[in-house]
């Protein structure tokens, strides 16, 4: 749990930029991640998915990827 849940915040960006639906490909994994995100200590320690996505968009623009 400790080593995998921090990557959950990046899934939105991976889905959008990779044109993949992780939930349909790995439904049990996403269900587990959503349960973990309901735990207050986990939720408060990880960045918001939307803010992380916006940051990735900005970094891609700065790097000339978009």
PDB file of C-alpha atoms in Angstrom:
ATOM      1  CA  UNK A   1       0.000   0.000   0.000  1.00  0.00           C
ATOM      2  CA  UNK A   2       2.708   2.445   0.989  1.00  0.00           C
ATOM      3  CA  UNK A   3       4.710   2.053  -2.200  1.00  0.00           C
ATOM      4  CA  UNK A   4       1.818   1.967  -4.668  1.00  0.00           C
ATOM      5  CA  UNK A   5      -0.840   4.432  -3.504  1.00  0.00           C
ATOM      6  CA  UNK A   6       1.270   7.575  -4.228  1.00  0.00           C
ATOM      7  CA  UNK A   7       1.007   6.781  -7.944  1.00  0.00           C
ATOM      8  CA  UNK A   8      -2.790   6.992  -7.846  1.00  0.00           C
ATOM      9  CA  UNK A   9      -2.632  10.781  -8.173  1.00  0.00           C
ATOM     10  CA  UNK A  10      -0.977  10.452 -11.571  1.00  0.00           C
ATOM     11  CA  UNK A  11      -3.657   8.190 -13.034  1.00  0.00           C
ATOM     12  CA  UNK A  12      -5.804  11.046 -14.335  1.00  0.00           C
ATOM     13  CA  UNK A  13      -2.900  12.389 -16.392  1.00  0.00           C
ATOM     14  CA  UNK A  14      -1.941   8.907 -17.574  1.00  0.00           C
ATOM     15  CA  UNK A  15      -5.508   8.245 -18.694  1.00  0.00           C
ATOM     16  CA  UNK A  16      -5.801  11.530 -20.574  1.00  0.00           C
ATOM     17  CA  UNK A  17      -2.372  11.643 -22.188  1.00  0.00           C
ATOM     18  CA  UNK A  18      -2.144   7.897 -22.744  1.00  0.00           C
ATOM     19  CA  UNK A  19      -5.722   7.581 -23.991  1.00  0.00           C
ATOM     20  CA  UNK A  20      -6.365   4.625 -21.682  1.00  0.00           C
ATOM     21  CA  UNK A  21      -9.071   3.814 -19.176  1.00  0.00           C
ATOM     22  CA  UNK A  22      -7.250   2.336 -16.214  1.00  0.00           C
ATOM     23  CA  UNK A  23     -10.473   1.567 -14.362  1.00  0.00           C
ATOM     24  CA  UNK A  24     -11.779  -0.657 -17.146  1.00  0.00           C
ATOM     25  CA  UNK A  25      -8.390  -2.359 -17.493  1.00  0.00           C
ATOM     26  CA  UNK A  26      -7.763  -2.839 -13.747  1.00  0.00           C
ATOM     27  CA  UNK A  27     -11.079  -2.480 -11.891  1.00  0.00           C
ATOM     28  CA  UNK A  28      -9.933  -4.209  -8.696  1.00  0.00           C
ATOM     29  CA  UNK A  29      -6.825  -2.036  -8.490  1.00  0.00           C
ATOM     30  CA  UNK A  30      -8.823   1.174  -8.891  1.00  0.00           C
ATOM     31  CA  UNK A  31     -11.396   0.007  -6.340  1.00  0.00           C
ATOM     32  CA  UNK A  32      -8.542  -0.635  -3.875  1.00  0.00           C
ATOM     33  CA  UNK A  33      -7.031   2.791  -4.571  1.00  0.00           C
ATOM     34  CA  UNK A  34     -10.370   4.527  -4.028  1.00  0.00           C
ATOM     35  CA  UNK A  35     -10.809   2.709  -0.704  1.00  0.00           C
ATOM     36  CA  UNK A  36      -7.331   3.825   0.336  1.00  0.00           C
ATOM     37  CA  UNK A  37      -8.118   7.426  -0.593  1.00  0.00           C
ATOM     38  CA  UNK A  38     -11.050   7.399   1.842  1.00  0.00           C
ATOM     39  CA  UNK A  39      -8.609   7.032   4.725  1.00  0.00           C
ATOM     40  CA  UNK A  40      -7.998  10.503   6.135  1.00  0.00           C
ATOM     41  CA  UNK A  41      -4.253  10.112   6.666  1.00  0.00           C
ATOM     42  CA  UNK A  42      -3.803   8.902   3.077  1.00  0.00           C
ATOM     43  CA  UNK A  43      -6.066  11.562   1.592  1.00  0.00           C
ATOM     44  CA  UNK A  44      -4.327  14.402   3.420  1.00  0.00           C
ATOM     45  CA  UNK A  45      -0.816  13.253   2.549  1.00  0.00           C
ATOM     46  CA  UNK A  46      -1.267  12.945  -1.222  1.00  0.00           C
ATOM     47  CA  UNK A  47      -1.726  15.718  -3.793  1.00  0.00           C
ATOM     48  CA  UNK A  48      -5.110  16.352  -5.364  1.00  0.00           C
ATOM     49  CA  UNK A  49      -5.439  14.598  -8.745  1.00  0.00           C
ATOM     50  CA  UNK A  50      -6.744  17.715 -10.476  1.00  0.00           C
ATOM     51  CA  UNK A  51      -3.906  19.908  -9.184  1.00  0.00           C
ATOM     52  CA  UNK A  52      -1.355  17.287 -10.140  1.00  0.00           C
ATOM     53  CA  UNK A  53      -2.868  17.042 -13.614  1.00  0.00           C
ATOM     54  CA  UNK A  54      -2.699  20.826 -14.037  1.00  0.00           C
ATOM     55  CA  UNK A  55       0.943  20.763 -12.951  1.00  0.00           C
ATOM     56  CA  UNK A  56       1.743  18.055 -15.510  1.00  0.00           C
ATOM     57  CA  UNK A  57       0.001  20.057 -18.246  1.00  0.00           C
ATOM     58  CA  UNK A  58       2.087  23.122 -17.372  1.00  0.00           C
ATOM     59  CA  UNK A  59       5.312  21.092 -17.317  1.00  0.00           C
ATOM     60  CA  UNK A  60       4.502  19.586 -20.711  1.00  0.00           C
ATOM     61  CA  UNK A  61       3.963  23.091 -22.108  1.00  0.00           C
ATOM     62  CA  UNK A  62       7.248  24.331 -20.661  1.00  0.00           C
ATOM     63  CA  UNK A  63       9.089  21.348 -22.097  1.00  0.00           C
ATOM     64  CA  UNK A  64       7.471  21.833 -25.506  1.00  0.00           C
ATOM     65  CA  UNK A  65       5.659  18.500 -25.445  1.00  0.00           C
ATOM     66  CA  UNK A  66       2.271  20.081 -26.167  1.00  0.00           C
TER      67      UNK A  66
END
